Amino acid sequence: MKLHLIFFSFLVTMIISSCAPKLGPLGNENVPKYFQLGVASGDPSNTSVILWTAIEDQTPFQDAIKWSISLSKDMKTVVQRGESKTTGADSQTTKVKVSGLDSGKQYYYQFTYRGENSPVGATKTLATDIQELKIGIVSCSNFEAGYFNAYEALATKDVDVVVHLGDYIYEYGPGTYGDTTINRKHLPSHEILTKEDYRQRYAQYRKDPALQLVHQNHPFITIWDDHEIANDAYKNGAQNHQDDEGEYATRVDIAKEVYHEWLPTDLVKGNNLYRTFSFGHFADMIMLDGRLAGRSKQLESTSKNVDGHSMLGSEQLQWLKENLESSQASWKIIGNQVIFSPTDLSRLREEAINADAWDGYAGERNHIVNFIDEKQISNVLILTGDTHMSWAFEVPKPLTNITYKSVAIEIGTPSITSANLNESLPSEDVIFTEKIMKASNQHIKYVDGRNHGYAILTLQKDTGFVDWYHISNLKSREYTERKAKRFHFDLDGNNKLY
């Protein structure tokens, strides 16, 4: 999302609830010498998981990086062990895929390098026979905008997996986009372009103790949005990629390679980012790539349709439809970067929609909506990042100019730190903006443009709900959190806010 669009981006009145106990401050003074970048796990399946770490060593890698996975946190009931290599000749990261595990089981893991042990990480395989599923939802963590307190708070929650919907890093140079008063300056000290630049930026983020803690406690499933590459990225360009910054295709290749080095994905160069995860007959998760797989350039004017204008590209669109139609799971969960539901901004600005969101690709969006409706695909949930706001939508299929039926539920998560409306406007003005948004869009059931945090989606056999957690402060490690709102839904289409 372009910086100058943030004012109009989105948005309901603050819900006052009791504050959680204070959770800060957090330090990493006791992190082992070689493991200053922490540990992580991700892309779990029913029988496997990816384990990740990076070695902080100024000398050439000569010794093996050992790993072990255990049923107990004290690492005394090891079920597998082995050795791994770095992910590239000039990379300090390492990933290993551990297979042959039991489904739906908690495991603990540890790396060893030159006789030194890493912190113990916790991970979990996906269950196939469950009565409840809990998913943490996060996006938009700008290092310069504030402390990652929301990550620390989420680290303490009981969730099966954390889904990160993009903007894990930001590509800008210091002082370009953030809070200049808290002295969290991006490294390197310029916009990132080269492979070494991207690696240094990821390393800076991964040294943050709150980010380390949430990775250490939960497995992640991730997709990129634009800032892992450059602002408003699409397949063949980006708003923040200029002619004097080299070939865009080269930058994309670098960004993709380094992303997979530093995130615990079960992917290598040449793989598609879009992929699926199965929780048996309980839920299927479909993760999309709305940036690099097939996205056309954003339209300068959205007043007319353009043939072939696509968010996903024809191959990924067909893949999405096939996965939706073939799913036998009770719940179908789509992980998505930008707002899918139509959002009328005409009472707030001259351009009525955000062309970088699905509104700028309305033909393809409407095709998906009609497909879900015509195929009678039930219980579709769309998880969305990007906007830095808390949202609940009933994804509409218009019946008349004033009525609609809902074909899905869309949940928008607030940012970890990236700017929302409160950074530039008084709260009273933001509340008024939120009210205008709801009045203009009857399918918006909840919107908050004043708070940062995360969401937790809980699914049960016949019902589900999402809780939004908001963080009181980004400017220091001292903060409180509160459960701001709950949106409840069930298989009969009964939706209600609490």
CSV table of C-alpha atoms in Angstrom, one decimal:
chain,number,residue,atom,x,y,z
A,1,MET,CA,0.0,0.0,0.0
A,2,LYS,CA,1.4,3.4,-1.0
A,3,LEU,CA,2.3,5.6,2.0
A,4,HIS,CA,0.1,8.4,0.8
A,5,LEU,CA,-2.9,6.1,0.8
A,6,ILE,CA,-2.6,5.2,4.5
A,7,PHE,CA,-5.0,8.1,5.5
A,8,PHE,CA,-7.8,6.5,3.5
A,9,SER,CA,-7.0,2.9,4.1
A,10,PHE,CA,-9.6,1.9,6.6
A,11,LEU,CA,-11.0,1.4,10.1
A,12,VAL,CA,-15.0,1.0,14.3
A,13,THR,CA,-15.1,2.5,17.6
A,14,MET,CA,-12.6,1.4,20.2
A,15,ILE,CA,-14.0,-1.3,22.4
A,16,ILE,CA,-12.9,-0.9,26.0
A,17,SER,CA,-12.1,-4.1,27.8
A,18,SER,CA,-9.9,-5.0,30.7
A,19,CYS,CA,-6.1,-4.8,30.3
A,20,ALA,CA,-3.9,-7.9,30.4
A,21,PRO,CA,-1.0,-7.8,32.9
A,22,LYS,CA,2.1,-6.0,31.7
A,23,LEU,CA,4.4,-8.3,29.8
A,24,GLY,CA,7.7,-6.5,29.1
A,25,PRO,CA,10.6,-5.9,29.2
A,26,LEU,CA,12.3,-8.7,27.2
A,27,GLY,CA,16.0,-9.1,26.7
A,28,ASN,CA,18.3,-11.5,24.9
A,29,GLU,CA,21.4,-11.1,27.0
A,30,ASN,CA,21.7,-14.8,27.6
A,31,VAL,CA,21.3,-15.9,24.0
A,32,PRO,CA,24.2,-18.2,23.1
A,33,LYS,CA,27.1,-16.7,21.1
A,34,TYR,CA,26.5,-18.6,17.9
A,35,PHE,CA,22.7,-18.4,18.0
A,36,GLN,CA,22.1,-14.6,18.3
A,37,LEU,CA,19.5,-15.0,15.4
A,38,GLY,CA,17.3,-17.4,17.3
A,39,VAL,CA,15.5,-20.6,16.1
A,40,ALA,CA,12.3,-21.1,14.2
A,41,SER,CA,10.0,-23.8,12.7
A,42,GLY,CA,7.5,-23.7,9.9
A,43,ASP,CA,5.5,-25.2,7.1
A,44,PRO,CA,4.3,-28.1,9.3
A,45,SER,CA,2.5,-31.0,7.7
A,46,ASN,CA,0.8,-34.0,9.4
A,47,THR,CA,4.1,-35.8,9.6
A,48,SER,CA,6.9,-33.2,9.1
A,49,VAL,CA,8.1,-29.7,10.0
A,50,ILE,CA,10.9,-27.4,8.9
A,51,LEU,CA,13.5,-26.4,11.5
A,52,TRP,CA,15.5,-23.2,11.0
A,53,THR,CA,18.4,-21.4,12.6
A,54,ALA,CA,21.3,-19.1,11.6
A,55,ILE,CA,24.8,-19.2,12.8
A,56,GLU,CA,26.5,-16.0,14.0
A,57,ASP,CA,30.1,-16.8,13.2
A,58,GLN,CA,32.7,-14.6,11.6
A,59,THR,CA,34.9,-17.6,10.7
A,60,PRO,CA,34.2,-20.0,7.8
A,61,PHE,CA,31.8,-22.8,8.6
A,62,GLN,CA,33.9,-25.8,9.3
A,63,ASP,CA,32.0,-27.7,11.9
A,64,ALA,CA,28.6,-29.5,11.4
A,65,ILE,CA,25.4,-27.9,12.6
A,66,LYS,CA,23.7,-30.6,14.6
A,67,TRP,CA,20.0,-30.8,15.3
A,68,SER,CA,17.7,-32.9,17.5
A,69,ILE,CA,13.9,-33.1,18.0
A,70,SER,CA,12.4,-34.3,21.3
A,71,LEU,CA,9.0,-35.0,22.9
A,72,SER,CA,10.1,-33.1,26.0
A,73,LYS,CA,11.4,-29.6,26.5
A,74,ASP,CA,14.4,-30.8,28.5
A,75,MET,CA,15.5,-32.6,25.2
A,76,LYS,CA,15.8,-35.9,27.1
A,77,THR,CA,13.3,-37.8,24.9
A,78,VAL,CA,15.0,-37.3,21.5
A,79,VAL,CA,13.1,-39.0,18.6
A,80,GLN,CA,15.4,-37.9,15.8
A,81,ARG,CA,18.7,-36.2,15.3
A,82,GLY,CA,21.0,-35.3,12.5
A,83,GLU,CA,23.3,-32.7,10.8
A,84,SER,CA,22.4,-29.9,8.5
A,85,LYS,CA,24.2,-27.5,6.1
A,86,THR,CA,23.8,-23.8,5.4
A,87,THR,CA,21.2,-22.9,2.8
A,88,GLY,CA,23.8,-21.5,0.4
A,89,ALA,CA,27.6,-21.2,-0.1
A,90,ASP,CA,27.5,-17.6,1.3
A,91,SER,CA,24.6,-17.9,3.7
A,92,GLN,CA,24.6,-18.3,7.5
A,93,THR,CA,21.1,-19.8,7.7
A,94,THR,CA,20.2,-23.5,7.8
A,95,LYS,CA,17.0,-25.4,7.4
A,96,VAL,CA,16.2,-29.1,7.8
A,97,LYS,CA,13.0,-30.9,7.0
A,98,VAL,CA,12.2,-33.5,9.8
A,99,SER,CA,9.8,-36.2,8.5
A,100,GLY,CA,8.3,-39.3,10.1
A,101,LEU,CA,6.7,-37.4,13.0
A,102,ASP,CA,3.2,-38.1,14.5
A,103,SER,CA,0.3,-35.9,13.5
A,104,GLY,CA,-1.0,-33.2,15.9
A,105,LYS,CA,1.9,-33.6,18.4
A,106,GLN,CA,4.0,-31.1,20.3
A,107,TYR,CA,7.7,-31.4,19.7
A,108,TYR,CA,10.8,-29.5,20.9
A,109,TYR,CA,14.0,-29.0,19.0
A,110,GLN,CA,17.5,-27.7,19.4
A,111,PHE,CA,20.6,-27.0,17.3
A,112,THR,CA,24.2,-27.4,18.3
A,113,TYR,CA,27.2,-25.7,16.8
A,114,ARG,CA,30.8,-26.0,18.0
A,115,GLY,CA,29.7,-27.5,21.3
A,116,GLU,CA,27.2,-24.7,22.0
A,117,ASN,CA,23.4,-25.3,22.2
A,118,SER,CA,20.7,-23.1,20.8
A,119,PRO,CA,17.6,-22.1,22.7
A,120,VAL,CA,15.0,-24.9,22.7
A,121,GLY,CA,12.2,-24.2,20.3
A,122,ALA,CA,8.6,-25.6,20.4
A,123,THR,CA,6.8,-26.7,17.3
A,124,LYS,CA,3.8,-28.8,16.3
A,125,THR,CA,2.7,-31.0,13.4
A,126,LEU,CA,-0.8,-30.5,11.9
A,127,ALA,CA,-3.5,-32.7,13.4
A,128,THR,CA,-5.9,-34.7,11.2
A,129,ASP,CA,-8.5,-35.6,13.9
A,130,ILE,CA,-9.3,-32.5,16.0
A,131,GLN,CA,-12.3,-30.7,17.5
A,132,GLU,CA,-10.7,-27.3,17.7
A,133,LEU,CA,-8.1,-25.3,15.7
A,134,LYS,CA,-6.4,-22.0,16.8
A,135,ILE,CA,-4.5,-19.8,14.4
A,136,GLY,CA,-2.5,-16.7,15.2
A,137,ILE,CA,-2.7,-14.1,12.5
A,138,VAL,CA,-0.1,-11.4,11.9
A,139,SER,CA,1.2,-9.0,9.3
A,140,CYS,CA,3.1,-5.8,8.7
A,141,SER,CA,6.1,-5.6,11.1
A,142,ASN,CA,8.1,-2.5,10.3
A,143,PHE,CA,11.2,-2.4,12.5
A,144,GLU,CA,11.5,1.4,12.5
A,145,ALA,CA,7.8,2.0,13.4
A,146,GLY,CA,8.0,0.5,16.9
A,147,TYR,CA,8.8,-2.4,19.2
A,148,PHE,CA,7.4,-5.8,18.3
A,149,ASN,CA,5.4,-6.1,21.5
A,150,ALA,CA,2.6,-7.8,19.7
A,151,TYR,CA,4.9,-10.7,18.7
A,152,GLU,CA,5.9,-11.1,22.4
A,153,ALA,CA,2.3,-11.2,23.5
A,154,LEU,CA,1.3,-13.7,20.8
A,155,ALA,CA,4.3,-15.9,21.9
A,156,THR,CA,2.5,-16.5,25.2
A,157,LYS,CA,-0.8,-17.6,23.6
A,158,ASP,CA,-2.0,-21.2,23.0
A,159,VAL,CA,-2.2,-21.5,19.2
A,160,ASP,CA,-1.5,-24.4,16.8
A,161,VAL,CA,0.2,-22.3,14.2
A,162,VAL,CA,0.9,-18.6,13.4
A,163,VAL,CA,0.1,-17.4,9.9
A,164,HIS,CA,2.1,-14.4,8.7
A,165,LEU,CA,0.4,-12.6,5.8
A,166,GLY,CA,3.3,-10.5,4.6
A,167,ASP,CA,5.4,-7.4,5.1
A,168,TYR,CA,7.6,-9.4,7.4
A,169,ILE,CA,10.4,-6.8,6.7
A,170,TYR,CA,10.3,-3.4,5.0
A,171,GLU,CA,12.8,-2.5,2.3
A,172,TYR,CA,13.1,1.3,3.0
A,173,GLY,CA,16.2,3.1,4.1
A,174,PRO,CA,16.4,4.6,7.6
A,175,GLY,CA,14.0,7.5,8.4
A,176,THR,CA,11.8,6.9,5.3
A,177,TYR,CA,8.8,5.2,6.9
A,178,GLY,CA,8.6,4.8,10.7
A,179,ASP,CA,9.0,6.6,14.0
A,180,THR,CA,12.2,8.6,14.1
A,181,THR,CA,12.0,9.2,17.9
A,182,ILE,CA,12.7,5.7,19.1
A,183,ASN,CA,16.1,5.1,17.4
A,184,ARG,CA,15.2,1.8,15.7
A,185,LYS,CA,17.1,2.4,12.5
A,186,HIS,CA,17.1,0.1,9.5
A,187,LEU,CA,20.3,-1.7,8.5
A,188,PRO,CA,21.9,-1.3,6.1
A,189,SER,CA,21.6,2.4,6.1
A,190,HIS,CA,19.9,2.6,2.6
A,191,GLU,CA,17.1,1.0,0.7
A,192,ILE,CA,17.9,-2.7,0.2
A,193,LEU,CA,18.8,-3.9,-3.3
A,194,THR,CA,21.6,-6.5,-3.2
A,195,LYS,CA,21.6,-10.0,-1.8
A,196,GLU,CA,23.8,-8.8,1.1
A,197,ASP,CA,21.4,-5.9,1.7
A,198,TYR,CA,18.4,-8.2,2.0
A,199,ARG,CA,20.3,-10.6,4.2
A,200,GLN,CA,21.4,-7.9,6.5
A,201,ARG,CA,17.9,-6.5,6.8
A,202,TYR,CA,16.5,-10.0,7.7
A,203,ALA,CA,19.3,-10.5,10.2
A,204,GLN,CA,18.4,-7.2,11.9
A,205,TYR,CA,14.8,-8.3,12.3
A,206,ARG,CA,15.7,-11.7,13.5
A,207,LYS,CA,17.8,-10.3,16.3
A,208,ASP,CA,14.8,-8.6,17.7
A,209,PRO,CA,14.0,-10.6,21.0
A,210,ALA,CA,10.2,-10.4,20.6
A,211,LEU,CA,10.3,-11.8,17.1
A,212,GLN,CA,12.7,-14.5,18.2
A,213,LEU,CA,10.3,-15.4,21.0
A,214,VAL,CA,7.2,-15.9,18.9
A,215,HIS,CA,9.2,-18.0,16.4
A,216,GLN,CA,10.7,-20.0,19.2
A,217,ASN,CA,7.3,-20.8,20.6
A,218,HIS,CA,5.1,-21.4,17.5
A,219,PRO,CA,5.5,-22.9,14.0
A,220,PHE,CA,4.9,-20.3,11.2
A,221,ILE,CA,3.2,-20.5,7.8
A,222,THR,CA,4.2,-17.4,5.8
A,223,ILE,CA,3.5,-15.6,2.5
A,224,TRP,CA,5.1,-12.4,1.3
A,225,ASP,CA,3.4,-9.2,0.4
A,226,ASP,CA,5.1,-6.3,-1.3
A,227,HIS,CA,7.7,-5.0,1.2
A,228,GLU,CA,9.6,-8.2,1.1
A,229,ILE,CA,10.5,-7.0,-2.4
A,230,ALA,CA,9.5,-3.3,-2.8
A,231,ASN,CA,6.4,-1.2,-2.2
A,232,ASP,CA,3.4,-2.0,-4.4
A,233,ALA,CA,5.2,-4.9,-6.1
A,234,TYR,CA,3.6,-6.8,-9.0
A,235,LYS,CA,5.0,-9.4,-11.4
A,236,ASN,CA,6.9,-7.1,-13.6
A,237,GLY,CA,7.6,-4.0,-11.4
A,238,ALA,CA,7.0,-2.1,-8.2
A,239,GLN,CA,6.2,1.5,-7.2
A,240,ASN,CA,9.4,1.6,-5.2
A,241,HIS,CA,11.7,0.2,-7.8
A,242,GLN,CA,13.3,2.8,-10.0
A,243,ASP,CA,15.2,2.6,-13.3
A,244,ASP,CA,18.5,3.4,-11.6
A,245,GLU,CA,18.1,0.5,-9.1
A,246,GLY,CA,19.0,-2.3,-11.6
A,247,GLU,CA,16.8,-4.9,-13.3
A,248,TYR,CA,13.6,-5.6,-11.4
A,249,ALA,CA,13.7,-9.3,-12.2
A,250,THR,CA,17.1,-9.5,-10.6
A,251,ARG,CA,15.8,-7.8,-7.4
A,252,VAL,CA,12.8,-10.2,-7.3
A,253,ASP,CA,15.1,-13.2,-7.6
A,254,ILE,CA,17.3,-11.9,-4.8
A,255,ALA,CA,14.3,-11.1,-2.6
A,256,LYS,CA,12.8,-14.6,-3.2
A,257,GLU,CA,16.0,-16.4,-2.5
A,258,VAL,CA,16.8,-14.5,0.7
A,259,TYR,CA,13.1,-14.8,1.9
A,260,HIS,CA,13.4,-18.6,1.7
A,261,GLU,CA,16.8,-18.5,3.5
A,262,TRP,CA,15.4,-16.6,6.4
A,263,LEU,CA,11.9,-18.0,6.8
A,264,PRO,CA,11.2,-21.6,7.8
A,265,THR,CA,9.4,-22.5,4.5
A,266,ASP,CA,9.5,-25.9,2.8
A,267,LEU,CA,10.3,-24.1,-0.5
A,268,VAL,CA,13.4,-23.6,-2.6
A,269,LYS,CA,14.2,-21.5,-5.7
A,270,GLY,CA,11.7,-22.2,-8.4
A,271,ASN,CA,8.8,-23.3,-6.2
A,272,ASN,CA,5.6,-21.4,-6.1
A,273,LEU,CA,4.8,-19.6,-2.9
A,274,TYR,CA,1.2,-20.6,-3.1
A,275,ARG,CA,0.6,-23.9,-1.4
A,276,THR,CA,-1.9,-25.8,0.8
A,277,PHE,CA,-1.9,-27.3,4.3
A,278,SER,CA,-4.3,-29.9,5.5
A,279,PHE,CA,-5.9,-30.5,8.9
A,280,GLY,CA,-7.7,-33.6,7.7
A,281,HIS,CA,-11.5,-33.3,7.3
A,282,PHE,CA,-11.5,-30.4,9.7
A,283,ALA,CA,-9.8,-27.6,7.6
A,284,ASP,CA,-7.8,-27.0,4.5
A,285,MET,CA,-5.6,-23.9,4.3
A,286,ILE,CA,-4.9,-22.4,0.9
A,287,MET,CA,-2.1,-19.8,0.9
A,288,LEU,CA,-2.0,-17.4,-2.1
A,289,ASP,CA,0.7,-15.3,-3.8
A,290,GLY,CA,-1.0,-12.1,-4.7
A,291,ARG,CA,2.2,-10.3,-5.6
A,292,LEU,CA,4.7,-12.1,-7.8
A,293,ALA,CA,3.0,-15.1,-9.4
A,294,GLY,CA,0.7,-13.3,-11.8
A,295,ARG,CA,-0.3,-9.8,-10.6
A,296,SER,CA,-0.7,-7.2,-13.3
A,297,LYS,CA,0.4,-3.6,-12.7
A,298,GLN,CA,-2.0,-1.6,-10.6
A,299,LEU,CA,-4.4,0.5,-12.6
A,300,GLU,CA,-4.0,4.2,-12.5
A,301,SER,CA,-7.7,4.5,-13.0
A,302,THR,CA,-10.2,1.8,-12.0
A,303,SER,CA,-13.1,3.4,-13.9
A,304,LYS,CA,-12.9,0.8,-16.7
A,305,ASN,CA,-12.1,-2.9,-17.0
A,306,VAL,CA,-8.9,-4.1,-18.6
A,307,ASP,CA,-8.8,-7.5,-20.3
A,308,GLY,CA,-6.4,-9.9,-18.6
A,309,HIS,CA,-6.0,-7.7,-15.5
A,310,SER,CA,-5.2,-10.2,-12.9
A,311,MET,CA,-4.2,-10.5,-9.2
A,312,LEU,CA,-3.3,-14.2,-9.3
A,313,GLY,CA,-2.5,-15.0,-12.9
A,314,SER,CA,-4.4,-17.7,-14.8
A,315,GLU,CA,-2.4,-20.7,-13.4
A,316,GLN,CA,-2.8,-19.8,-9.8
A,317,LEU,CA,-6.5,-18.8,-10.2
A,318,GLN,CA,-7.3,-22.2,-11.7
A,319,TRP,CA,-5.3,-23.9,-8.8
A,320,LEU,CA,-7.3,-21.9,-6.3
A,321,LYS,CA,-10.6,-22.9,-7.8
A,322,GLU,CA,-9.6,-26.6,-8.0
A,323,ASN,CA,-8.5,-26.6,-4.4
A,324,LEU,CA,-11.8,-24.9,-3.2
A,325,GLU,CA,-14.0,-27.3,-5.2
A,326,SER,CA,-12.1,-30.5,-4.3
A,327,SER,CA,-11.8,-29.7,-0.5
A,328,GLN,CA,-13.7,-32.1,1.7
A,329,ALA,CA,-12.9,-30.2,4.8
A,330,SER,CA,-15.5,-28.5,7.0
A,331,TRP,CA,-13.5,-25.2,6.8
A,332,LYS,CA,-11.7,-23.7,3.8
A,333,ILE,CA,-9.2,-21.0,4.9
A,334,ILE,CA,-7.5,-18.7,2.4
A,335,GLY,CA,-4.4,-16.9,3.4
A,336,ASN,CA,-4.3,-13.7,1.3
A,337,GLN,CA,-2.3,-10.4,1.3
A,338,VAL,CA,-4.7,-7.6,0.5
A,339,ILE,CA,-8.4,-6.8,1.2
A,340,PHE,CA,-10.6,-9.1,-0.8
A,341,SER,CA,-14.0,-7.6,-0.1
A,342,PRO,CA,-15.2,-4.5,-2.0
A,343,THR,CA,-14.6,-1.4,0.0
A,344,ASP,CA,-16.2,1.9,-1.0
A,345,LEU,CA,-14.0,4.9,-0.2
A,346,SER,CA,-16.0,7.5,-2.2
A,347,ARG,CA,-17.1,9.5,0.8
A,348,LEU,CA,-13.4,9.8,1.9
A,349,ARG,CA,-11.5,10.6,-1.3
A,350,GLU,CA,-11.8,11.2,-5.0
A,351,GLU,CA,-10.7,7.7,-6.0
A,352,ALA,CA,-13.4,5.4,-4.7
A,353,ILE,CA,-11.3,2.3,-4.3
A,354,ASN,CA,-7.8,1.1,-3.4
A,355,ALA,CA,-6.3,-0.1,-6.7
A,356,ASP,CA,-3.6,-2.2,-4.9
A,357,ALA,CA,-6.3,-4.3,-3.2
A,358,TRP,CA,-8.7,-6.7,-4.8
A,359,ASP,CA,-11.0,-3.8,-5.7
A,360,GLY,CA,-8.4,-2.9,-8.3
A,361,TYR,CA,-8.8,-6.4,-9.7
A,362,ALA,CA,-12.6,-6.6,-9.4
A,363,GLY,CA,-13.2,-8.7,-12.4
A,364,GLU,CA,-11.1,-11.6,-11.1
A,365,ARG,CA,-12.5,-11.1,-7.5
A,366,ASN,CA,-16.1,-11.3,-8.8
A,367,HIS,CA,-15.2,-14.4,-10.8
A,368,ILE,CA,-14.0,-16.1,-7.5
A,369,VAL,CA,-17.1,-14.9,-5.6
A,370,ASN,CA,-19.4,-16.3,-8.3
A,371,PHE,CA,-17.5,-19.5,-8.4
A,372,ILE,CA,-17.8,-20.0,-4.6
A,373,ASP,CA,-21.5,-19.2,-4.9
A,374,GLU,CA,-22.3,-21.4,-8.0
A,375,LYS,CA,-20.4,-24.4,-6.7
A,376,GLN,CA,-22.0,-24.0,-3.3
A,377,ILE,CA,-18.7,-24.0,-1.5
A,378,SER,CA,-19.4,-23.4,2.1
A,379,ASN,CA,-17.5,-22.2,5.2
A,380,VAL,CA,-14.8,-20.1,3.3
A,381,LEU,CA,-12.7,-17.9,5.5
A,382,ILE,CA,-10.3,-15.3,4.1
A,383,LEU,CA,-7.4,-14.1,6.2
A,384,THR,CA,-5.9,-10.7,5.2
A,385,GLY,CA,-3.1,-8.5,6.1
A,386,ASP,CA,-1.7,-5.3,4.5
A,387,THR,CA,-4.1,-2.6,5.8
A,388,HIS,CA,-2.7,-2.2,9.3
A,389,MET,CA,-6.3,-2.3,10.6
A,390,SER,CA,-8.7,-4.8,12.3
A,391,TRP,CA,-11.6,-5.9,10.1
A,392,ALA,CA,-14.5,-8.3,9.8
A,393,PHE,CA,-16.3,-8.6,6.5
A,394,GLU,CA,-19.2,-10.6,5.1
A,395,VAL,CA,-17.8,-11.1,1.6
A,396,PRO,CA,-20.8,-10.1,-0.5
A,397,LYS,CA,-22.4,-11.2,-3.7
A,398,PRO,CA,-24.8,-8.4,-4.7
A,399,LEU,CA,-28.5,-9.4,-5.1
A,400,THR,CA,-29.7,-5.9,-5.7
A,401,ASN,CA,-28.2,-2.4,-5.3
A,402,ILE,CA,-28.9,-2.6,-1.6
A,403,THR,CA,-28.9,-6.3,-0.6
A,404,TYR,CA,-26.4,-9.1,-0.8
A,405,LYS,CA,-25.7,-12.6,0.4
A,406,SER,CA,-22.5,-13.5,2.1
A,407,VAL,CA,-20.3,-16.2,0.4
A,408,ALA,CA,-17.4,-16.0,2.8
A,409,ILE,CA,-16.1,-14.3,6.0
A,410,GLU,CA,-13.0,-12.1,5.7
A,411,ILE,CA,-10.8,-11.4,8.7
A,412,GLY,CA,-8.3,-8.5,8.6
A,413,THR,CA,-5.5,-8.4,11.1
A,414,PRO,CA,-4.0,-5.2,12.5
A,415,SER,CA,-0.3,-4.5,12.0
A,416,ILE,CA,2.4,-5.5,14.4
A,417,THR,CA,3.8,-1.9,14.1
A,418,SER,CA,3.2,-0.4,10.7
A,419,ALA,CA,1.4,2.9,10.7
A,420,ASN,CA,-2.4,3.0,10.9
A,421,LEU,CA,-4.7,6.1,11.0
A,422,ASN,CA,-3.9,7.0,14.6
A,423,GLU,CA,-0.3,7.9,13.7
A,424,SER,CA,-1.4,10.8,11.5
A,425,LEU,CA,-4.9,11.8,12.9
A,426,PRO,CA,-6.5,12.5,16.2
A,427,SER,CA,-8.6,9.6,17.6
A,428,GLU,CA,-11.8,11.6,17.2
A,429,ASP,CA,-11.1,11.9,13.4
A,430,VAL,CA,-10.3,8.2,13.1
A,431,ILE,CA,-13.5,7.2,14.8
A,432,PHE,CA,-15.5,9.5,12.5
A,433,THR,CA,-13.7,7.9,9.5
A,434,GLU,CA,-14.5,4.4,10.8
A,435,LYS,CA,-18.2,5.3,11.1
A,436,ILE,CA,-18.2,6.6,7.5
A,437,MET,CA,-16.6,3.4,6.3
A,438,LYS,CA,-19.3,1.3,8.0
A,439,ALA,CA,-22.1,3.5,6.7
A,440,SER,CA,-20.8,3.2,3.2
A,441,ASN,CA,-20.2,-0.6,3.4
A,442,GLN,CA,-23.0,-2.6,5.1
A,443,HIS,CA,-20.9,-5.8,4.8
A,444,ILE,CA,-18.2,-4.4,7.1
A,445,LYS,CA,-19.1,-5.8,10.5
A,446,TYR,CA,-16.1,-4.5,12.4
A,447,VAL,CA,-13.3,-2.1,11.7
A,448,ASP,CA,-10.7,-0.4,13.9
A,449,GLY,CA,-8.1,2.0,12.5
A,450,ARG,CA,-6.5,3.0,15.8
A,451,ASN,CA,-4.7,0.0,17.2
A,452,HIS,CA,-1.9,-2.4,16.5
A,453,GLY,CA,-1.7,-6.1,17.5
A,454,TYR,CA,-2.8,-9.4,16.1
A,455,ALA,CA,-5.8,-11.8,15.8
A,456,ILE,CA,-6.5,-15.3,16.8
A,457,LEU,CA,-8.9,-17.4,14.8
A,458,THR,CA,-10.6,-20.3,16.7
A,459,LEU,CA,-12.5,-22.9,14.7
A,460,GLN,CA,-14.7,-25.7,16.2
A,461,LYS,CA,-16.9,-28.3,14.5
A,462,ASP,CA,-19.9,-26.1,13.8
A,463,THR,CA,-18.8,-22.6,14.8
A,464,GLY,CA,-15.9,-20.3,15.0
A,465,PHE,CA,-14.8,-16.9,16.2
A,466,VAL,CA,-11.9,-14.4,15.8
A,467,ASP,CA,-10.5,-12.4,18.7
A,468,TRP,CA,-8.5,-9.2,18.1
A,469,TYR,CA,-5.8,-8.3,20.6
A,470,HIS,CA,-4.6,-4.7,20.7
A,471,ILE,CA,-1.3,-3.5,22.2
A,472,SER,CA,-1.1,-0.3,24.2
A,473,ASN,CA,2.3,1.0,23.2
A,474,LEU,CA,4.9,0.6,20.5
A,475,LYS,CA,7.5,3.2,21.7
A,476,SER,CA,9.0,1.1,24.5
A,477,ARG,CA,9.1,-2.4,25.8
A,478,GLU,CA,6.6,-1.6,28.5
A,479,TYR,CA,3.0,-2.3,27.3
A,480,THR,CA,-0.3,-3.9,28.1
A,481,GLU,CA,-2.6,-5.8,25.8
A,482,ARG,CA,-6.4,-6.3,25.7
A,483,LYS,CA,-8.8,-8.4,23.9
A,484,ALA,CA,-10.6,-5.7,21.9
A,485,LYS,CA,-13.4,-7.6,20.1
A,486,ARG,CA,-14.8,-11.0,19.2
A,487,PHE,CA,-16.6,-11.8,15.9
A,488,HIS,CA,-18.6,-15.1,16.1
A,489,PHE,CA,-19.9,-17.1,13.1
A,490,ASP,CA,-21.4,-20.5,12.5
A,491,LEU,CA,-22.3,-22.9,9.8
A,492,ASP,CA,-25.8,-21.5,9.5
A,493,GLY,CA,-24.5,-18.0,8.7
A,494,ASN,CA,-25.2,-16.5,12.0
A,495,ASN,CA,-22.6,-13.8,12.6
A,496,LYS,CA,-22.4,-11.6,15.7
A,497,LEU,CA,-20.0,-9.2,17.3
A,498,TYR,CA,-19.2,-9.3,21.1
